[in-house]
């Protein structure tokens, strides 16, 4: 049974990733860029790996009465592994990623997948990386209560509307609130330490909900937030357009996201601009750590050089493997890195913020064991990601780790895509 599930996941991954090349911007929001399973150029040790902990899905009973439902109206869900020992009263809440839906058509498609309906979610998922229960894999958070909140609304847990004719529920904000209420009732209200994290669209959500998360706990509790691969840039694509801004604009308008964006940002900028982390982070008061690659492959594939902006396919080889990029394409990517570093300049000045910006061609590094904490994990100044995050969370060190520009980092796990 497990082999069949793994096969199905692999097939889905291949279909989703190949969609980058098969479809135009209309379908960008369907892309998941699943956190695990993409080929790495630097395979991990050949030693047999321990089997990860498998954690059951729990549906939030009573969520219907709160209007907290997935796109198709089914109950939202989460996976919880209880903490123990010194971590019994510490909580890590991790928000799942998986793209967005920006049109009725895309959301209708999405509601027939695990990104829009709990009917299609796995009954069990592996807890690896920051969710692992093994100290040798997750040194600082292994014995915490660890939760993965499943993503089934298509707007980074921030929408609040519906479309009756298409039978679509845009209830991301209500899912967030119902999940927090449920977790508080299961012991999170007693947390003396808490960390809100997320990957990709979930990484964006961890920024959006960071201050809300802080407000759940007394001042005496240590509460911080981690955004992994969630720093999406409002960048110009290879054709001179703004593919990701168009996508985000559709999400914000369709799902009434503006209701749940920082009011202080909306007083200065339009709602779509306030959905971009570069404009949002200055309004977040809770300590926040940004874990991102300077050459995020999702943004390269779907924002900088999507098929709609690269109609002749001149970026296809470069997108599948950065080793195939021309000097002019590398320069375009260096400009993208420079924009990111410029956008976090003020953010990085605060003593309570943290940074780990490496020069890898990757996406989502906290959930994958090989990138979070392993013998050959990515390093900046000899420090792996798990140690950097732990040092920052526990105030052991100030962490402002910014890698030198590509191709300086030989520790990367660069993602390579095979579309043959």
CSV table of C-alpha atoms in Angstrom, one decimal:
chain,number,residue,atom,x,y,z
A,1,UNK,CA,0.0,0.0,0.0
A,2,UNK,CA,2.8,2.4,0.9
A,3,UNK,CA,4.6,1.7,-2.3
A,4,UNK,CA,1.5,2.5,-4.3
A,5,UNK,CA,1.0,5.8,-2.4
A,6,UNK,CA,4.6,6.7,-3.1
A,7,UNK,CA,4.1,5.9,-6.8
A,8,UNK,CA,1.0,8.1,-6.9
A,9,UNK,CA,2.8,11.0,-5.3
A,10,UNK,CA,5.7,10.6,-7.8
A,11,UNK,CA,3.2,10.6,-10.7
A,12,UNK,CA,1.5,13.7,-9.3
A,13,UNK,CA,4.8,15.5,-8.9
A,14,UNK,CA,5.8,14.8,-12.4
A,15,UNK,CA,2.5,16.1,-13.7
A,16,UNK,CA,2.5,19.2,-11.6
A,17,UNK,CA,6.1,20.1,-12.4
A,18,UNK,CA,5.7,19.4,-16.1
A,19,UNK,CA,2.7,21.8,-16.0
A,20,UNK,CA,5.1,24.7,-15.9
A,21,UNK,CA,6.0,24.0,-19.5
A,22,UNK,CA,2.7,22.7,-20.7
A,23,UNK,CA,0.5,25.6,-19.7
A,24,UNK,CA,0.4,29.3,-19.7
A,25,UNK,CA,-0.1,31.7,-16.8
A,26,UNK,CA,-3.8,30.6,-16.5
A,27,UNK,CA,-2.6,27.4,-14.9
A,28,UNK,CA,0.3,28.7,-12.8
A,29,UNK,CA,-1.8,28.6,-9.7
A,30,UNK,CA,-2.3,24.9,-10.0
A,31,UNK,CA,1.4,24.2,-9.5
A,32,UNK,CA,2.4,22.8,-6.2
A,33,UNK,CA,6.2,22.4,-6.4
A,34,UNK,CA,5.8,19.7,-3.7
A,35,UNK,CA,8.3,20.0,-0.9
A,36,UNK,CA,9.9,16.6,-1.4
A,37,UNK,CA,10.7,14.3,-4.2
A,38,UNK,CA,12.5,16.5,-6.8
A,39,UNK,CA,15.8,15.2,-8.0
A,40,UNK,CA,18.9,16.7,-6.3
A,41,UNK,CA,22.3,16.9,-8.0
A,42,UNK,CA,24.0,16.0,-4.8
A,43,UNK,CA,22.5,12.8,-3.5
A,44,UNK,CA,22.6,12.2,0.2
A,45,UNK,CA,24.7,9.6,1.9
A,46,UNK,CA,24.4,6.0,0.5
A,47,UNK,CA,23.9,4.8,4.1
A,48,UNK,CA,20.4,3.4,4.7
A,49,UNK,CA,18.1,6.1,6.0
A,50,UNK,CA,15.8,5.6,9.0
A,51,UNK,CA,12.1,5.5,8.2
A,52,UNK,CA,10.4,8.7,9.0
A,53,UNK,CA,7.6,9.0,11.5
A,54,UNK,CA,4.2,8.7,9.8
A,55,UNK,CA,1.5,10.9,11.3
A,56,UNK,CA,-2.3,10.5,10.9
A,57,UNK,CA,-4.6,13.1,9.4
A,58,UNK,CA,-7.1,14.7,11.9
A,59,UNK,CA,-10.1,16.5,10.4
A,60,UNK,CA,-11.4,19.5,12.4
A,61,UNK,CA,-14.8,18.4,13.5
A,62,UNK,CA,-17.3,21.3,13.9
A,63,UNK,CA,-15.4,23.4,11.4
A,64,UNK,CA,-18.5,23.5,9.1
A,65,UNK,CA,-20.4,25.5,11.7
A,66,UNK,CA,-17.7,28.1,11.7
A,67,UNK,CA,-17.6,28.3,7.9
A,68,UNK,CA,-14.1,26.9,8.0
A,69,UNK,CA,-14.0,24.6,5.0
A,70,UNK,CA,-11.9,23.7,2.0
A,71,UNK,CA,-12.6,25.0,-1.5
A,72,UNK,CA,-15.1,22.1,-2.0
A,73,UNK,CA,-16.8,22.5,1.4
A,74,UNK,CA,-15.1,19.5,3.1
A,75,UNK,CA,-13.5,19.7,6.5
A,76,UNK,CA,-9.9,21.1,6.8
A,77,UNK,CA,-7.3,18.9,8.6
A,78,UNK,CA,-4.0,18.7,10.2
A,79,UNK,CA,-1.4,16.2,11.4
A,80,UNK,CA,-0.2,16.4,15.1
A,81,UNK,CA,2.6,14.5,16.8
A,82,UNK,CA,2.7,15.1,20.5
A,83,UNK,CA,5.7,16.6,22.2
A,84,UNK,CA,7.5,14.9,25.1
A,85,UNK,CA,10.0,15.6,27.8
A,86,UNK,CA,11.3,19.1,27.9
A,87,UNK,CA,9.3,19.9,24.7
A,88,UNK,CA,5.9,18.9,26.1
A,89,UNK,CA,4.7,22.5,26.4
A,90,UNK,CA,6.4,23.8,23.2
A,91,UNK,CA,4.5,24.0,19.9
A,92,UNK,CA,5.6,24.1,16.3
A,93,UNK,CA,2.8,24.9,13.8
A,94,UNK,CA,3.9,24.4,10.2
A,95,UNK,CA,1.7,25.6,7.3
A,96,UNK,CA,1.6,23.5,4.2
A,97,UNK,CA,2.4,25.1,0.8
A,98,UNK,CA,1.2,24.4,-2.7
A,99,UNK,CA,0.6,27.4,-5.0
A,100,UNK,CA,-2.6,29.4,-5.3
A,101,UNK,CA,-5.7,29.6,-7.4
A,102,UNK,CA,-6.5,32.9,-9.0
A,103,UNK,CA,-9.5,32.2,-11.3
A,104,UNK,CA,-12.7,30.3,-11.0
A,105,UNK,CA,-11.5,27.8,-13.5
A,106,UNK,CA,-8.3,27.1,-11.5
A,107,UNK,CA,-10.1,26.9,-8.2
A,108,UNK,CA,-12.6,24.4,-9.7
A,109,UNK,CA,-9.7,22.3,-10.9
A,110,UNK,CA,-8.0,22.6,-7.5
A,111,UNK,CA,-11.0,21.5,-5.5
A,112,UNK,CA,-10.7,18.1,-7.0
A,113,UNK,CA,-7.2,17.7,-5.6
A,114,UNK,CA,-5.7,17.5,-2.1
A,115,UNK,CA,-5.0,21.2,-2.4
A,116,UNK,CA,-8.7,21.9,-2.3
A,117,UNK,CA,-10.4,19.1,-0.6
A,118,UNK,CA,-9.7,16.8,2.4
A,119,UNK,CA,-11.3,14.0,0.4
A,120,UNK,CA,-8.1,13.7,-1.5
A,121,UNK,CA,-5.6,14.3,1.3
A,122,UNK,CA,-3.3,11.4,2.4
A,123,UNK,CA,-4.4,9.7,5.6
A,124,UNK,CA,-0.8,9.7,6.8
A,125,UNK,CA,2.2,11.8,5.9
A,126,UNK,CA,5.9,11.6,6.8
A,127,UNK,CA,7.3,14.1,9.4
A,128,UNK,CA,10.8,15.0,8.3
A,129,UNK,CA,13.2,17.9,8.6
A,130,UNK,CA,11.8,20.5,11.0
A,131,UNK,CA,8.9,18.1,11.8
A,132,UNK,CA,11.1,15.1,12.6
A,133,UNK,CA,10.9,13.5,16.0
A,134,UNK,CA,14.6,12.4,16.0
A,135,UNK,CA,17.2,14.6,17.7
A,136,UNK,CA,19.8,13.6,15.1
A,137,UNK,CA,17.5,15.0,12.4
A,138,UNK,CA,16.0,18.0,14.2
A,139,UNK,CA,18.1,19.0,17.1
A,140,UNK,CA,16.1,21.8,18.6
A,141,UNK,CA,12.5,21.0,17.9
A,142,UNK,CA,12.3,17.1,17.8
A,143,UNK,CA,10.4,16.8,21.1
A,144,UNK,CA,8.0,19.7,20.6
A,145,UNK,CA,4.4,19.3,19.7
A,146,UNK,CA,4.7,19.4,15.9
A,147,UNK,CA,1.7,20.2,13.7
A,148,UNK,CA,1.3,20.4,9.9
A,149,UNK,CA,-1.8,22.3,8.9
A,150,UNK,CA,-3.0,21.1,5.5
A,151,UNK,CA,-3.5,23.7,2.8
A,152,UNK,CA,-6.9,23.5,0.9
A,153,UNK,CA,-8.0,27.1,0.3
A,154,UNK,CA,-5.7,28.3,-2.5
A,155,UNK,CA,-4.9,31.7,-0.9
A,156,UNK,CA,-2.3,31.2,1.8
A,157,UNK,CA,-4.9,30.7,4.5
A,158,UNK,CA,-6.1,34.3,4.0
A,159,UNK,CA,-9.2,34.3,1.8
A,160,UNK,CA,-12.7,35.1,3.0
A,161,UNK,CA,-15.5,34.7,0.4
A,162,UNK,CA,-17.3,32.3,-1.8
A,163,UNK,CA,-18.6,31.8,-5.3
A,164,UNK,CA,-22.0,30.1,-5.2
A,165,UNK,CA,-22.4,29.5,-8.9
A,166,UNK,CA,-19.1,27.5,-9.0
A,167,UNK,CA,-19.7,26.0,-5.6
A,168,UNK,CA,-16.4,27.3,-4.3
A,169,UNK,CA,-15.6,28.3,-0.7
A,170,UNK,CA,-12.8,30.7,-0.1
A,171,UNK,CA,-12.4,30.3,3.6
A,172,UNK,CA,-8.6,30.3,4.3
A,173,UNK,CA,-8.9,32.8,7.2
A,174,UNK,CA,-11.6,30.8,8.8
A,175,UNK,CA,-9.6,27.6,8.4
A,176,UNK,CA,-6.7,29.3,10.2
A,177,UNK,CA,-8.9,30.5,13.0
A,178,UNK,CA,-10.6,27.1,13.4
A,179,UNK,CA,-7.3,25.3,13.4
A,180,UNK,CA,-5.8,27.6,16.1
A,181,UNK,CA,-8.9,27.2,18.2
A,182,UNK,CA,-8.6,23.4,17.9
A,183,UNK,CA,-4.9,23.4,18.8
A,184,UNK,CA,-5.4,25.7,21.7
A,185,UNK,CA,-8.0,23.3,23.1
A,186,UNK,CA,-5.5,20.4,22.7
A,187,UNK,CA,-2.9,22.0,24.9
A,188,UNK,CA,-1.3,24.8,22.9
A,189,UNK,CA,-2.8,27.4,25.2
A,190,UNK,CA,-0.2,26.3,27.8
A,191,UNK,CA,2.7,26.7,25.4
A,192,UNK,CA,5.7,28.5,26.9
A,193,UNK,CA,7.4,28.3,23.5
A,194,UNK,CA,5.9,28.5,20.0
A,195,UNK,CA,7.0,28.7,16.5
A,196,UNK,CA,4.9,29.3,13.4
A,197,UNK,CA,6.5,28.1,10.2
A,198,UNK,CA,5.5,27.3,6.7
A,199,UNK,CA,6.8,26.5,3.2
A,200,UNK,CA,6.2,28.3,-0.1
A,201,UNK,CA,2.5,29.5,-0.1
A,202,UNK,CA,2.6,28.4,3.6
A,203,UNK,CA,5.8,30.4,4.1
A,204,UNK,CA,3.8,33.5,2.8
A,205,UNK,CA,1.0,32.5,5.2
A,206,UNK,CA,3.4,32.3,8.1
A,207,UNK,CA,4.2,36.0,7.5
A,208,UNK,CA,0.6,37.0,7.1
A,209,UNK,CA,-0.5,35.3,10.3
A,210,UNK,CA,2.7,35.9,12.3
A,211,UNK,CA,1.3,38.7,14.6
A,212,UNK,CA,-2.1,36.8,14.9
A,213,UNK,CA,-0.2,33.8,16.1
A,214,UNK,CA,1.7,35.9,18.7
A,215,UNK,CA,-1.6,37.3,20.0
A,216,UNK,CA,-2.7,33.8,21.0
A,217,UNK,CA,-0.2,33.5,23.8
A,218,UNK,CA,0.7,35.5,26.9
A,219,UNK,CA,3.6,38.0,26.7
A,220,UNK,CA,5.7,35.6,28.8
A,221,UNK,CA,5.6,33.0,26.0
A,222,UNK,CA,8.5,32.9,23.5
A,223,UNK,CA,6.8,33.2,20.1
A,224,UNK,CA,8.5,33.6,16.8
A,225,UNK,CA,7.8,32.9,13.0
A,226,UNK,CA,9.8,31.2,10.2
A,227,UNK,CA,9.0,31.7,6.5
A,228,UNK,CA,10.6,29.1,4.3
A,229,UNK,CA,10.7,29.9,0.5
A,230,UNK,CA,7.8,32.4,1.1
A,231,UNK,CA,9.6,35.6,0.1
A,232,UNK,CA,8.0,36.0,-3.3
A,233,UNK,CA,9.2,39.0,-5.2
A,234,UNK,CA,7.2,41.4,-7.2
A,235,UNK,CA,9.7,41.0,-10.0
A,236,UNK,CA,9.8,41.7,-13.7
A,237,UNK,CA,9.8,38.6,-15.9
A,238,UNK,CA,11.9,37.9,-18.9
A,239,UNK,CA,9.4,39.5,-21.3
A,240,UNK,CA,9.2,42.7,-19.2
A,241,UNK,CA,5.9,41.8,-17.7
A,242,UNK,CA,4.9,41.0,-14.1
A,243,UNK,CA,3.6,37.4,-14.2
A,244,UNK,CA,3.5,36.9,-10.4
A,245,UNK,CA,1.9,40.2,-9.8
A,246,UNK,CA,-0.9,39.3,-12.2
A,247,UNK,CA,-1.3,35.9,-10.4
A,248,UNK,CA,-1.4,37.5,-6.9
A,249,UNK,CA,-3.8,40.2,-8.1
A,250,UNK,CA,-6.2,37.5,-9.2
A,251,UNK,CA,-5.9,35.6,-5.9
A,252,UNK,CA,-6.4,38.8,-3.8
A,253,UNK,CA,-9.5,39.9,-5.8
A,254,UNK,CA,-11.1,36.5,-6.2
A,255,UNK,CA,-10.8,35.5,-2.6
A,256,UNK,CA,-11.2,38.8,-0.8
A,257,UNK,CA,-7.8,38.5,0.7
A,258,UNK,CA,-7.5,42.2,1.5
A,259,UNK,CA,-9.7,41.8,4.5
A,260,UNK,CA,-6.8,39.9,6.2
A,261,UNK,CA,-3.8,41.9,5.2
A,262,UNK,CA,-2.0,44.3,7.5
A,263,UNK,CA,-4.0,47.5,7.8
A,264,UNK,CA,-0.8,49.6,8.1
A,265,UNK,CA,0.3,48.3,4.7
A,266,UNK,CA,-3.1,48.9,3.1
A,267,UNK,CA,-2.9,52.5,4.3
A,268,UNK,CA,0.1,52.9,2.0
A,269,UNK,CA,-0.3,50.5,-0.8
A,270,UNK,CA,-2.9,48.6,-2.9
A,271,UNK,CA,-4.0,45.1,-1.7
A,272,UNK,CA,-2.0,43.2,-4.3
A,273,UNK,CA,1.2,45.0,-3.3
A,274,UNK,CA,0.5,44.1,0.4
A,275,UNK,CA,0.3,40.4,-0.5
A,276,UNK,CA,4.0,40.5,-1.4
A,277,UNK,CA,6.3,39.9,1.5
A,278,UNK,CA,8.7,42.6,0.5
A,279,UNK,CA,6.0,45.1,1.4
A,280,UNK,CA,4.5,43.2,4.3
A,281,UNK,CA,7.5,42.4,6.5
A,282,UNK,CA,8.0,46.0,7.8
A,283,UNK,CA,4.5,45.7,9.3
A,284,UNK,CA,5.2,42.5,11.2
A,285,UNK,CA,6.0,43.1,14.9
A,286,UNK,CA,6.8,39.5,16.0
A,287,UNK,CA,10.3,38.2,15.5
A,288,UNK,CA,10.5,36.7,12.0
A,289,UNK,CA,13.2,34.5,10.3
A,290,UNK,CA,13.4,34.4,6.4
A,291,UNK,CA,14.8,31.2,5.0
A,292,UNK,CA,15.1,31.5,1.3
A,293,UNK,CA,17.3,30.7,-1.6
A,294,UNK,CA,18.5,33.7,-3.7
A,295,UNK,CA,17.6,31.7,-6.8
A,296,UNK,CA,14.3,30.2,-5.8
A,297,UNK,CA,13.4,27.6,-8.5
A,298,UNK,CA,9.6,28.1,-8.2
A,299,UNK,CA,10.1,31.8,-8.8
A,300,UNK,CA,12.5,31.1,-11.7
A,301,UNK,CA,10.1,28.6,-13.2
A,302,UNK,CA,6.7,30.2,-12.7
A,303,UNK,CA,7.4,33.9,-12.1
A,304,UNK,CA,10.6,35.0,-13.9
A,305,UNK,CA,10.5,32.7,-17.0
A,306,UNK,CA,7.1,31.1,-17.3
A,307,UNK,CA,6.0,29.9,-20.8
A,308,UNK,CA,3.7,32.9,-21.1
A,309,UNK,CA,6.8,35.2,-20.9
A,310,UNK,CA,9.1,32.9,-22.8
A,311,UNK,CA,7.1,31.8,-25.8
A,312,UNK,CA,10.1,30.6,-27.7
A,313,UNK,CA,11.3,28.5,-24.9
A,314,UNK,CA,14.8,30.0,-24.7
A,315,UNK,CA,14.8,29.6,-20.9
A,316,UNK,CA,13.7,25.9,-20.9
A,317,UNK,CA,17.2,24.4,-20.6
A,318,UNK,CA,18.2,27.0,-18.0
A,319,UNK,CA,15.1,26.3,-16.0
A,320,UNK,CA,15.5,22.5,-16.0
A,321,UNK,CA,19.2,22.8,-14.8
A,322,UNK,CA,21.0,26.0,-13.9
A,323,UNK,CA,24.2,24.6,-15.3
A,324,UNK,CA,22.7,25.1,-18.7
A,325,UNK,CA,22.1,28.9,-18.2
A,326,UNK,CA,23.9,31.3,-20.5
A,327,UNK,CA,25.9,34.2,-19.1
A,328,UNK,CA,23.1,36.6,-19.8
A,329,UNK,CA,20.6,34.4,-18.1
A,330,UNK,CA,22.8,34.1,-15.0
A,331,UNK,CA,23.1,37.9,-15.0
A,332,UNK,CA,19.3,38.1,-15.0
A,333,UNK,CA,19.2,35.8,-12.0
A,334,UNK,CA,21.9,37.8,-10.3
A,335,UNK,CA,19.7,40.9,-10.7
A,336,UNK,CA,16.9,39.0,-9.1
A,337,UNK,CA,19.1,38.1,-6.2
A,338,UNK,CA,20.1,41.8,-5.9
A,339,UNK,CA,16.5,42.8,-5.8
A,340,UNK,CA,15.8,40.4,-2.9
A,341,UNK,CA,18.8,41.6,-0.9
A,342,UNK,CA,17.7,45.2,-1.5
A,343,UNK,CA,14.2,44.4,-0.3
A,344,UNK,CA,15.4,42.8,3.0
A,345,UNK,CA,17.9,45.5,3.8
A,346,UNK,CA,15.8,47.4,6.3
A,347,UNK,CA,14.3,44.1,7.7
A,348,UNK,CA,17.8,42.8,8.4
A,349,UNK,CA,18.7,45.8,10.6
A,350,UNK,CA,16.4,44.7,13.5
A,351,UNK,CA,18.1,42.6,16.2
A,352,UNK,CA,15.1,40.3,16.4
A,353,UNK,CA,14.9,39.2,12.8
A,354,UNK,CA,16.8,36.3,11.3
A,355,UNK,CA,18.1,35.5,7.8
A,356,UNK,CA,19.4,32.4,6.0
A,357,UNK,CA,19.7,33.4,2.3
A,358,UNK,CA,21.8,30.8,0.4
A,359,UNK,CA,22.8,30.7,-3.2
A,360,UNK,CA,21.2,27.4,-4.1
A,361,UNK,CA,18.7,26.6,-6.9
A,362,UNK,CA,16.1,25.1,-4.5
A,363,UNK,CA,12.7,25.6,-3.0
A,364,UNK,CA,11.5,24.7,0.5
A,365,UNK,CA,14.4,23.6,2.6
A,366,UNK,CA,13.0,23.1,6.1
A,367,UNK,CA,10.8,20.0,5.4
A,368,UNK,CA,13.4,18.1,3.4
A,369,UNK,CA,15.8,16.2,5.7
A,370,UNK,CA,18.7,16.5,3.3
A,371,UNK,CA,18.5,20.3,3.3
A,372,UNK,CA,17.3,20.9,6.9
A,373,UNK,CA,19.9,18.8,8.8
A,374,UNK,CA,22.1,16.1,7.4
A,375,UNK,CA,25.7,15.3,6.9
A,376,UNK,CA,25.8,17.1,3.6
A,377,UNK,CA,23.3,19.9,4.3
A,378,UNK,CA,23.7,23.3,2.7
A,379,UNK,CA,25.9,25.6,4.8
A,380,UNK,CA,26.6,29.2,5.2
A,381,UNK,CA,29.9,29.8,7.2
A,382,UNK,CA,29.8,26.1,8.2
A,383,UNK,CA,26.3,26.4,9.7
A,384,UNK,CA,23.4,24.2,8.5
A,385,UNK,CA,19.9,25.6,8.3
A,386,UNK,CA,18.6,23.8,11.4
A,387,UNK,CA,21.4,25.2,13.6
A,388,UNK,CA,20.9,28.7,12.2
A,389,UNK,CA,17.2,28.6,12.9
A,390,UNK,CA,17.7,27.1,16.4
A,391,UNK,CA,20.4,29.7,17.2
A,392,UNK,CA,18.0,32.5,16.3
A,393,UNK,CA,15.0,31.1,18.0
A,394,UNK,CA,16.7,30.4,21.3
A,395,UNK,CA,18.7,33.7,21.1
A,396,UNK,CA,22.0,31.8,21.1
A,397,UNK,CA,23.3,34.0,18.3
A,398,UNK,CA,22.3,36.8,16.0
A,399,UNK,CA,21.8,35.1,12.6
A,400,UNK,CA,22.0,37.2,9.5
A,401,UNK,CA,23.5,34.6,7.1
A,402,UNK,CA,23.6,35.8,3.5
A,403,UNK,CA,25.6,33.6,1.0
A,404,UNK,CA,27.9,34.9,-1.6
A,405,UNK,CA,26.5,34.9,-5.1
A,406,UNK,CA,26.4,31.8,-7.3
A,407,UNK,CA,28.5,29.9,-8.1
A,408,UNK,CA,30.3,30.2,-4.7
A,409,UNK,CA,28.4,27.6,-2.7
A,410,UNK,CA,29.4,24.0,-3.2
A,411,UNK,CA,27.1,22.7,-0.3
A,412,UNK,CA,23.9,23.3,-2.2
A,413,UNK,CA,21.2,20.7,-3.0
A,414,UNK,CA,20.3,22.1,-6.4
A,415,UNK,CA,17.0,20.9,-7.9
A,416,UNK,CA,17.2,19.5,-11.4
A,417,UNK,CA,14.1,18.8,-13.5
A,418,UNK,CA,13.8,16.0,-16.1
A,419,UNK,CA,11.0,16.6,-18.5
A,420,UNK,CA,11.8,13.8,-21.0
